[in-house]
Amino acid sequence: MIRIAHISDTHITPDVAYKAYPYDLIVNEINNGPFDLVIHTGDVTNSGLREEYEHAAYALKKIKKPLIVVPGNHDARNVGYELFEHYIGPTTGVYEKGDLVVIWLDSTIPDLSDGRVGGYKFRWLKERLEEYSHKRFKIIAAHHHLVPLPDTGRERNVLFNAGDVLELLLSHDVNLYSCGHKHVPNVYRVEGLVVDNAGCTSCRKTRKGDVNSYNIITIHDDGKIDVRIKRVTGDTVDRSFKLPRQKIFLPKGERLFRIVQVSESKISDRVYFRGRVLENAIRAINEKYKPDLVIHCGDIVDAGIERYYERAMEYYEKVKAEKLVVPGHSDITYLGYDLFQEYFGEPAIIEKGNFVFIPLMTAQYEIPIGVVGRIGQRILAKTLEEYEDRFTVVVMHHNVIPIPRSREVGFLEDGGNVLKILTDREADLVLTGHGGNAVGIKVENTPIVNSGAISWELHRNPFGNSFNVIDIYPDMIAAFEVQATWGSRKLLGLWKIKTSVPWK
Ligand SMILES: [Fe+2]
Ligand SMILES: [Fe+2]
């Protein structure tokens, strides 16, 4: 068994932003507790100043256990990253102990709050993951978060390349990603990865009236991981994860529903629009896949003009199945919102037996960033509650999980709260269609599938233009990506589902 104390965001400074009392309280607890290791995930100081580093070096010496310290954006301010190395230690490194390896890295960008694991650093991380692939327990520690966090207001400062990093960690069987930064303690299970966010250990800037806290990670010999959020008030929140190896399983029973998920048709007369690819895909959808519902997750046209909507109608009239079309950001440019309603109608909830499809409007005028908004969030929560006993599919344009090969700058500005609602209320499936790349990731009990571009040349998908086929069985969901030109298939995800839905 290995026990780790995960502290973060101490924001040490000689002025009042820093609270020495909770710091000493937590450090005392750690020194007297059964801990093998302490990980500090950054923002050790408040502004990266020399006097702060002097204070911090002194405060960190109070910790009498092996200690890993990761730099945060505040530490990198004012060229503080150089002082970090002088006063604290290396900004990036590897810690090994028995079956365990902890790889920590500097995700900061000087003088910006955002994070990045770019270029050489990304390559370094990949090489380390290969070098330590034999280790049973792999932990990555960095300052910035990987998936949007609730209660952080405008969701920003995810790693710019969070999609790539998440893909890398998932493909290398990393068990735990520990981070801080947003001063919100939170634990998510993302496929086989536990994403452990520490709150803030000794800074006044807590959110939503919260108090200071730290996380306790226990790795059991049988592979179980416990994460406890421990607040200075003594309150605890416990999560426990059994991490089974990914395995292929076969569905029990017959298929209940088939969805074809499409996005970014971007119908237009621009050279990037590939009409023949779209025609080909529509033929395959009609003749080969014969879905129960076709869902277009946004950007059906490249600009909101009548001529494009007319053409879009011509293409999609040929789809034989019932359709649900939600607008994307390019659909509502210019007169697009009016035209969208005229041609495709305002998206509304569709009920089909036990299945309920809940469209969410996320697009905003003339900006690629989406928003659900506080009222929208409340409606979403209420709707999911209302249909609790059904299989709920939430459909929107903007992604809530980061997309590989894209710059993630908060595509959904309130993605943190939206993801929390979707996972807390256990939406059974979430379909999004932004970013030009297909990916399927399960967060908590909710599989989230993003579709790539079906007929737009400007995409980020090495598989090319594609659409997704999602089959729902009584005990599992299977999501495939289908190459739009050649028809070859790639598995996006195979998720066991536990659902209380009465199927008959
Ligand atoms: Fe911080
Ligand atoms: Fe930070």
XYZ file of C-alpha atoms and ligand atoms in Angstrom:
506
model
C 0.000 0.000 0.000
C 1.209 3.490 -0.848
C -0.302 6.578 0.729
C 0.202 9.990 -0.834
C -0.773 13.412 0.483
C -1.705 15.647 -2.430
C -1.463 19.336 -1.577
C -1.714 22.249 -3.987
C -2.007 25.996 -4.430
C -0.360 27.149 -1.236
C 0.157 30.638 -2.746
C 2.809 31.468 -0.186
C 3.501 35.175 0.124
C 4.346 37.495 3.012
C 0.971 39.246 2.622
C -2.573 38.219 3.568
C -3.348 36.083 0.487
C -1.506 33.252 2.215
C -2.978 31.572 5.262
C -0.220 30.098 7.402
C -2.653 28.472 9.825
C -4.283 25.914 7.460
C -0.881 25.247 5.946
C 0.633 24.331 9.311
C -2.456 22.348 10.245
C -2.301 20.246 7.089
C 1.487 19.813 7.230
C 1.208 18.648 10.831
C -1.408 16.131 9.851
C 0.789 14.870 7.033
C 3.901 14.638 9.219
C 2.028 12.643 11.837
C 0.094 10.510 9.343
C 1.003 7.305 7.506
C 2.174 8.993 4.312
C 4.894 7.694 2.012
C 4.998 10.690 -0.261
C 3.730 14.253 -0.620
C 2.913 15.788 -4.002
C 2.434 19.544 -4.320
C 0.817 20.340 -7.669
C 1.862 23.950 -7.961
C 1.188 27.586 -7.237
C 3.593 27.234 -4.346
C 4.036 30.992 -4.360
C 1.611 33.764 -5.234
C 3.598 35.761 -7.790
C 6.899 33.950 -8.306
C 8.786 36.642 -6.375
C 12.087 36.134 -4.610
C 10.729 36.983 -1.156
C 7.904 34.531 -1.725
C 10.290 31.774 -2.747
C 12.319 32.434 0.389
C 9.172 32.020 2.494
C 8.102 28.980 0.469
C 11.457 27.214 0.776
C 11.179 27.632 4.549
C 7.536 26.479 4.664
C 8.196 23.414 2.487
C 11.026 22.352 4.811
C 8.380 21.756 7.464
C 7.202 18.734 5.460
C 9.088 15.740 6.834
C 8.196 13.253 4.084
C 9.537 12.680 0.570
C 8.222 15.624 -1.435
C 7.562 16.293 -5.115
C 6.814 19.882 -6.057
C 5.387 20.867 -9.427
C 5.433 24.495 -10.606
C 2.153 26.369 -11.197
C 1.318 29.395 -13.314
C 1.756 31.697 -10.318
C 5.252 30.300 -9.697
C 6.215 31.046 -13.290
C 5.236 34.707 -13.044
C 7.988 37.294 -13.127
C 10.479 34.689 -14.452
C 9.791 32.796 -11.252
C 10.417 29.467 -12.991
C 14.142 30.117 -12.632
C 13.775 30.833 -8.939
C 11.714 27.656 -8.609
C 14.717 25.598 -9.649
C 16.969 27.505 -7.277
C 14.751 27.491 -4.189
C 12.677 24.353 -4.646
C 14.043 21.929 -7.213
C 13.651 20.595 -10.750
C 10.423 21.623 -12.495
C 10.098 18.261 -14.203
C 11.240 14.796 -13.173
C 10.628 11.191 -12.256
C 10.198 9.569 -8.827
C 10.349 5.799 -8.502
C 9.523 3.574 -5.591
C 8.861 -0.129 -6.003
C 5.854 -0.602 -8.277
C 5.190 3.110 -8.426
C 6.407 5.816 -10.758
C 5.441 9.470 -10.487
C 6.265 11.644 -13.474
C 5.854 15.323 -12.761
C 6.039 18.099 -15.263
C 5.932 21.813 -15.694
C 2.765 22.720 -17.627
C 3.123 26.472 -17.200
C 3.520 29.193 -19.803
C 5.422 32.233 -18.500
C 3.024 35.041 -17.510
C -0.117 33.245 -18.704
C -2.634 31.383 -16.572
C -3.153 28.749 -19.256
C -1.215 25.525 -19.460
C 0.521 23.524 -22.144
C 2.535 20.338 -22.443
C 3.862 21.232 -25.851
C 6.513 20.111 -28.300
C 9.610 18.773 -26.541
C 7.863 18.419 -23.195
C 5.148 16.289 -24.766
C 7.811 14.129 -26.395
C 9.671 13.859 -23.090
C 6.478 12.707 -21.351
C 5.816 10.148 -24.069
C 9.354 8.785 -23.773
C 9.077 8.526 -19.982
C 5.745 6.701 -20.286
C 7.407 4.218 -22.610
C 10.454 3.904 -20.369
C 8.305 3.187 -17.298
C 5.597 1.173 -19.037
C 6.495 -1.843 -16.838
C 5.489 -0.022 -13.643
C 2.234 -1.151 -12.138
C 1.194 2.260 -10.842
C 1.771 5.330 -12.945
C 0.988 8.802 -11.703
C 1.372 12.004 -13.686
C 1.421 15.227 -11.692
C 1.086 18.661 -13.278
C -0.514 21.951 -12.313
C -3.256 22.366 -14.937
C -6.397 20.290 -15.188
C -7.220 17.933 -18.058
C -10.997 17.961 -18.043
C -13.284 20.906 -17.267
C -14.008 21.473 -13.596
C -17.273 22.489 -11.974
C -17.720 25.709 -9.975
C -14.911 27.560 -11.664
C -17.051 30.153 -13.393
C -15.816 30.516 -16.912
C -14.090 27.263 -17.722
C -10.638 28.068 -18.990
C -7.009 27.180 -18.569
C -7.325 23.524 -19.352
C -4.063 22.527 -20.977
C -4.064 23.945 -24.514
C -3.352 20.443 -25.790
C -5.443 18.619 -23.178
C -6.883 16.365 -25.888
C -3.446 15.087 -26.886
C -2.290 14.672 -23.288
C -5.463 12.814 -22.298
C -5.110 10.511 -25.302
C -1.465 9.874 -24.375
C -2.256 9.046 -20.746
C -5.168 6.765 -21.656
C -3.123 4.878 -24.239
C -0.290 4.317 -21.729
C -2.492 2.996 -18.910
C -1.722 5.830 -16.518
C -3.672 5.268 -13.280
C -3.810 8.742 -11.842
C -3.479 12.334 -13.008
C -2.990 14.738 -10.104
C -3.381 18.455 -10.566
C -4.514 21.663 -8.898
C -4.876 25.189 -10.263
C -8.592 25.984 -10.061
C -8.843 25.762 -6.254
C -11.701 23.279 -6.569
C -11.280 19.797 -5.124
C -12.751 17.271 -7.534
C -12.302 13.657 -8.550
C -13.378 12.206 -11.877
C -13.000 8.830 -13.404
C -12.122 9.229 -17.077
C -12.142 5.762 -18.647
C -9.454 3.887 -16.640
C -7.807 7.079 -15.397
C -8.533 8.783 -12.087
C -8.294 12.560 -12.443
C -7.599 13.946 -8.992
C -7.844 17.700 -8.522
C -6.704 19.150 -5.220
C -8.387 22.256 -3.905
C -6.222 24.906 -2.308
C -4.204 24.124 0.753
C -3.503 27.568 2.137
C -4.772 30.361 -0.081
C -7.675 32.693 0.679
C -9.056 32.336 -2.825
C -11.381 29.384 -2.407
C -14.501 29.124 -4.546
C -18.155 29.012 -3.606
C -17.315 29.662 0.032
C -15.206 26.527 0.332
C -12.435 26.050 2.894
C -8.836 24.876 2.519
C -8.259 21.217 1.812
C -5.931 18.534 0.516
C -6.400 15.092 -1.009
C -5.273 11.735 0.301
C -4.502 9.061 -2.271
C -4.230 5.434 -1.219
C -2.999 2.874 -3.714
C -3.764 -0.654 -2.559
C -1.723 -3.665 -3.576
C -4.728 -5.140 -5.405
C -4.843 -2.081 -7.688
C -7.666 -0.272 -5.928
C -7.236 3.489 -5.630
C -8.956 5.551 -2.954
C -9.089 9.321 -3.100
C -10.221 11.296 -0.090
C -10.800 15.021 -0.204
C -10.065 16.279 3.291
C -11.086 19.772 4.295
C -9.564 21.642 7.256
C -12.971 21.525 8.894
C -12.501 17.757 9.085
C -15.158 17.009 6.439
C -14.213 14.280 4.017
C -15.426 13.074 0.637
C -14.365 9.563 -0.327
C -14.136 7.896 -3.696
C -12.895 4.435 -4.441
C -11.850 3.072 -7.804
C -11.265 -0.412 -8.975
C -9.349 -0.224 -12.189
C -9.966 -3.238 -14.374
C -7.968 -3.719 -17.533
C -9.771 -2.770 -20.698
C -11.303 -5.833 -22.239
C -13.386 -6.595 -25.255
C -16.840 -7.843 -24.438
C -19.787 -9.002 -26.412
C -23.254 -7.591 -25.918
C -25.982 -9.647 -24.370
C -29.281 -9.472 -26.180
C -30.290 -7.739 -29.349
C -29.499 -4.229 -30.442
C -32.049 -1.760 -29.129
C -31.152 1.377 -30.976
C -28.730 2.610 -33.624
C -27.679 6.225 -33.936
C -25.670 7.668 -36.776
C -23.874 10.732 -35.491
C -22.644 13.309 -37.959
C -21.151 16.782 -37.749
C -19.421 19.456 -39.750
C -20.975 18.838 -43.131
C -20.170 22.509 -43.737
C -22.198 22.530 -46.929
C -21.083 25.467 -49.046
C -19.452 26.244 -52.362
C -16.036 26.543 -50.789
C -13.315 24.193 -52.002
C -13.075 22.593 -48.560
C -16.598 21.210 -48.813
C -16.499 17.705 -50.277
C -19.941 17.077 -51.742
C -19.149 13.674 -53.172
C -17.855 12.421 -49.846
C -21.094 13.555 -48.207
C -23.207 11.863 -50.898
C -21.223 8.696 -50.460
C -21.654 8.804 -46.692
C -25.399 9.418 -46.953
C -25.666 6.419 -49.284
C -23.806 4.247 -46.761
C -26.017 5.514 -43.935
C -29.170 4.682 -45.922
C -28.130 1.384 -47.393
C -25.690 -0.133 -44.955
C -26.270 1.299 -41.486
C -30.043 1.995 -41.534
C -30.081 3.832 -38.208
C -33.110 4.576 -36.058
C -32.049 8.195 -35.856
C -29.490 10.426 -37.573
C -28.138 13.142 -35.335
C -26.300 16.071 -36.857
C -24.252 17.726 -34.108
C -23.792 21.100 -35.728
C -22.178 23.016 -38.563
C -24.396 21.653 -41.279
C -23.521 24.723 -43.396
C -20.334 26.741 -43.476
C -22.127 30.099 -43.254
C -25.669 31.083 -42.400
C -26.857 32.050 -45.869
C -29.915 30.901 -47.792
C -28.051 29.363 -50.719
C -26.127 27.046 -48.364
C -29.217 26.078 -46.400
C -31.017 25.207 -49.657
C -28.163 22.907 -50.600
C -28.029 21.424 -47.110
C -31.711 20.588 -47.402
C -31.092 18.886 -50.750
C -28.425 16.653 -49.242
C -30.171 15.802 -46.013
C -33.583 15.233 -47.613
C -31.993 12.094 -49.023
C -31.423 10.683 -45.529
C -34.198 8.139 -45.012
C -34.060 7.945 -41.219
C -35.544 10.450 -38.835
C -33.195 13.357 -38.110
C -32.284 15.537 -35.173
C -30.221 18.554 -36.172
C -28.668 20.936 -33.639
C -27.000 24.146 -34.780
C -23.283 24.748 -34.550
C -21.477 28.057 -34.479
C -21.139 28.365 -38.255
C -24.845 27.585 -38.794
C -25.913 30.726 -36.979
C -23.555 33.239 -38.561
C -25.236 36.047 -40.522
C -28.941 35.216 -40.917
C -28.214 31.633 -40.009
C -30.304 31.249 -36.896
C -33.489 32.281 -38.712
C -32.610 30.100 -41.682
C -31.781 27.148 -39.438
C -35.225 27.339 -37.852
C -36.869 27.733 -41.247
C -35.123 24.749 -42.811
C -34.504 22.341 -39.940
C -36.733 23.671 -37.181
C -35.840 24.546 -33.616
C -34.420 21.347 -32.133
C -36.818 19.769 -29.636
C -36.782 16.749 -27.363
C -37.469 13.513 -29.228
C -38.915 10.553 -27.348
C -38.636 7.141 -28.941
C -39.776 4.427 -26.596
C -37.318 4.292 -23.754
C -34.934 6.672 -25.488
C -35.042 10.411 -25.021
C -32.912 12.778 -27.075
C -32.304 16.126 -25.455
C -30.860 18.813 -27.730
C -28.916 21.666 -26.151
C -28.287 24.987 -27.824
C -24.668 25.972 -27.271
C -23.761 28.093 -30.291
C -23.273 31.829 -30.054
C -23.254 34.454 -32.777
C -19.958 34.936 -34.624
C -17.751 33.143 -32.116
C -16.583 29.531 -32.075
C -16.824 29.278 -28.277
C -20.068 27.816 -26.972
C -22.114 28.331 -23.839
C -25.053 26.629 -22.160
C -25.498 29.377 -19.587
C -26.786 29.294 -16.035
C -30.453 28.998 -17.020
C -29.573 26.379 -19.633
C -27.688 24.413 -16.983
C -30.735 24.446 -14.734
C -32.995 23.316 -17.576
C -30.546 20.535 -18.434
C -30.448 19.313 -14.830
C -34.236 19.426 -14.582
C -34.754 17.634 -17.889
C -32.335 14.855 -16.932
C -34.142 14.489 -13.647
C -37.514 14.389 -15.372
C -36.393 11.580 -17.684
C -34.360 9.793 -15.047
C -36.084 6.468 -15.747
C -35.321 6.599 -19.486
C -32.192 6.294 -21.567
C -31.152 9.931 -21.984
C -29.013 11.154 -24.872
C -27.849 14.773 -24.642
C -26.979 16.318 -27.995
C -25.039 19.525 -28.544
C -22.452 21.030 -30.829
C -19.605 21.967 -28.499
C -17.374 19.377 -26.915
C -17.103 18.958 -23.147
C -14.058 16.730 -23.206
C -10.837 17.853 -24.902
C -10.294 16.775 -28.500
C -6.891 15.450 -29.649
C -4.984 17.603 -32.135
C -6.862 20.740 -31.230
C -6.120 23.766 -29.123
C -8.433 23.492 -26.182
C -9.319 26.951 -24.940
C -12.642 26.139 -23.365
C -14.817 25.345 -26.359
C -17.751 25.376 -24.002
C -17.097 28.257 -21.666
C -19.132 26.689 -18.870
C -18.012 23.171 -19.738
C -17.011 22.471 -16.133
C -20.524 22.907 -14.777
C -22.122 21.206 -17.766
C -19.866 18.143 -17.432
C -20.706 17.967 -13.742
C -24.456 18.049 -14.437
C -24.143 15.404 -17.164
C -22.145 13.058 -14.944
C -24.008 13.733 -11.662
C -27.410 13.224 -13.298
C -25.975 10.295 -15.201
C -26.882 11.199 -18.752
C -26.648 7.830 -20.506
C -24.882 9.219 -23.562
C -23.615 12.624 -24.678
C -23.071 13.468 -28.342
C -21.043 16.484 -29.461
C -19.589 17.563 -32.794
C -16.946 20.254 -32.567
C -13.208 20.245 -33.145
C -13.051 18.150 -36.313
C -11.955 14.903 -34.709
C -13.736 11.814 -33.476
C -13.217 10.639 -29.912
C -15.137 8.621 -27.368
C -14.404 8.886 -23.646
C -16.416 7.815 -20.657
C -16.391 10.209 -17.721
C -17.845 8.651 -14.582
C -20.819 6.640 -15.940
C -21.426 8.814 -18.979
C -19.925 7.955 -22.376
C -19.229 11.122 -24.358
C -18.761 10.823 -28.111
C -17.570 13.591 -30.403
C -17.920 13.227 -34.156
C -15.344 14.403 -36.684
C -16.083 16.255 -39.905
C -18.148 14.290 -42.408
C -17.421 16.394 -45.479
C -15.168 19.317 -44.537
C -11.559 19.146 -45.576
C -10.313 21.291 -42.684
C -10.436 18.668 -39.967
C -8.036 17.191 -37.411
C -8.719 13.548 -37.975
C -5.945 11.247 -39.250
C -8.732 8.828 -40.237
C -10.133 11.427 -42.653
C -13.750 12.477 -43.047
C -15.976 10.268 -40.994
C -19.250 9.744 -39.175
C -20.042 7.667 -36.090
C -22.301 4.688 -35.655
C -23.464 4.120 -32.089
C -25.243 0.898 -31.194
C -27.053 0.537 -27.903
C -27.614 -2.875 -26.336
C -29.257 -3.663 -23.004
C -25.851 -3.911 -21.303
C -23.461 -1.935 -23.459
C -22.839 0.860 -25.920
C -20.568 0.334 -28.933
C -19.340 3.401 -30.818
C -17.587 3.101 -34.162
C -16.189 5.672 -36.479
C -16.793 5.042 -40.188
C -14.443 6.506 -42.761
C -16.720 8.515 -45.067
C -14.974 7.639 -48.328
C -13.801 4.068 -47.849
C -16.239 2.785 -45.275
C -13.584 1.239 -43.025
C -14.408 1.250 -39.322
C -12.545 2.098 -36.171
C -13.685 1.450 -32.634
C -14.167 4.611 -30.558
C -15.420 2.958 -27.430
C -17.088 -0.069 -25.951
C -18.754 0.726 -22.673
C -20.595 -1.496 -20.282
C -23.641 0.316 -19.062
C -25.575 -0.178 -15.916
C -28.987 1.088 -16.606
C -32.248 0.794 -14.759
C -34.238 1.467 -17.907
C -37.086 -0.999 -18.381
C -36.332 -2.192 -21.883
C -39.537 -3.945 -22.726
Fe -3.673 28.663 -7.699
Fe -2.828 28.048 -10.974
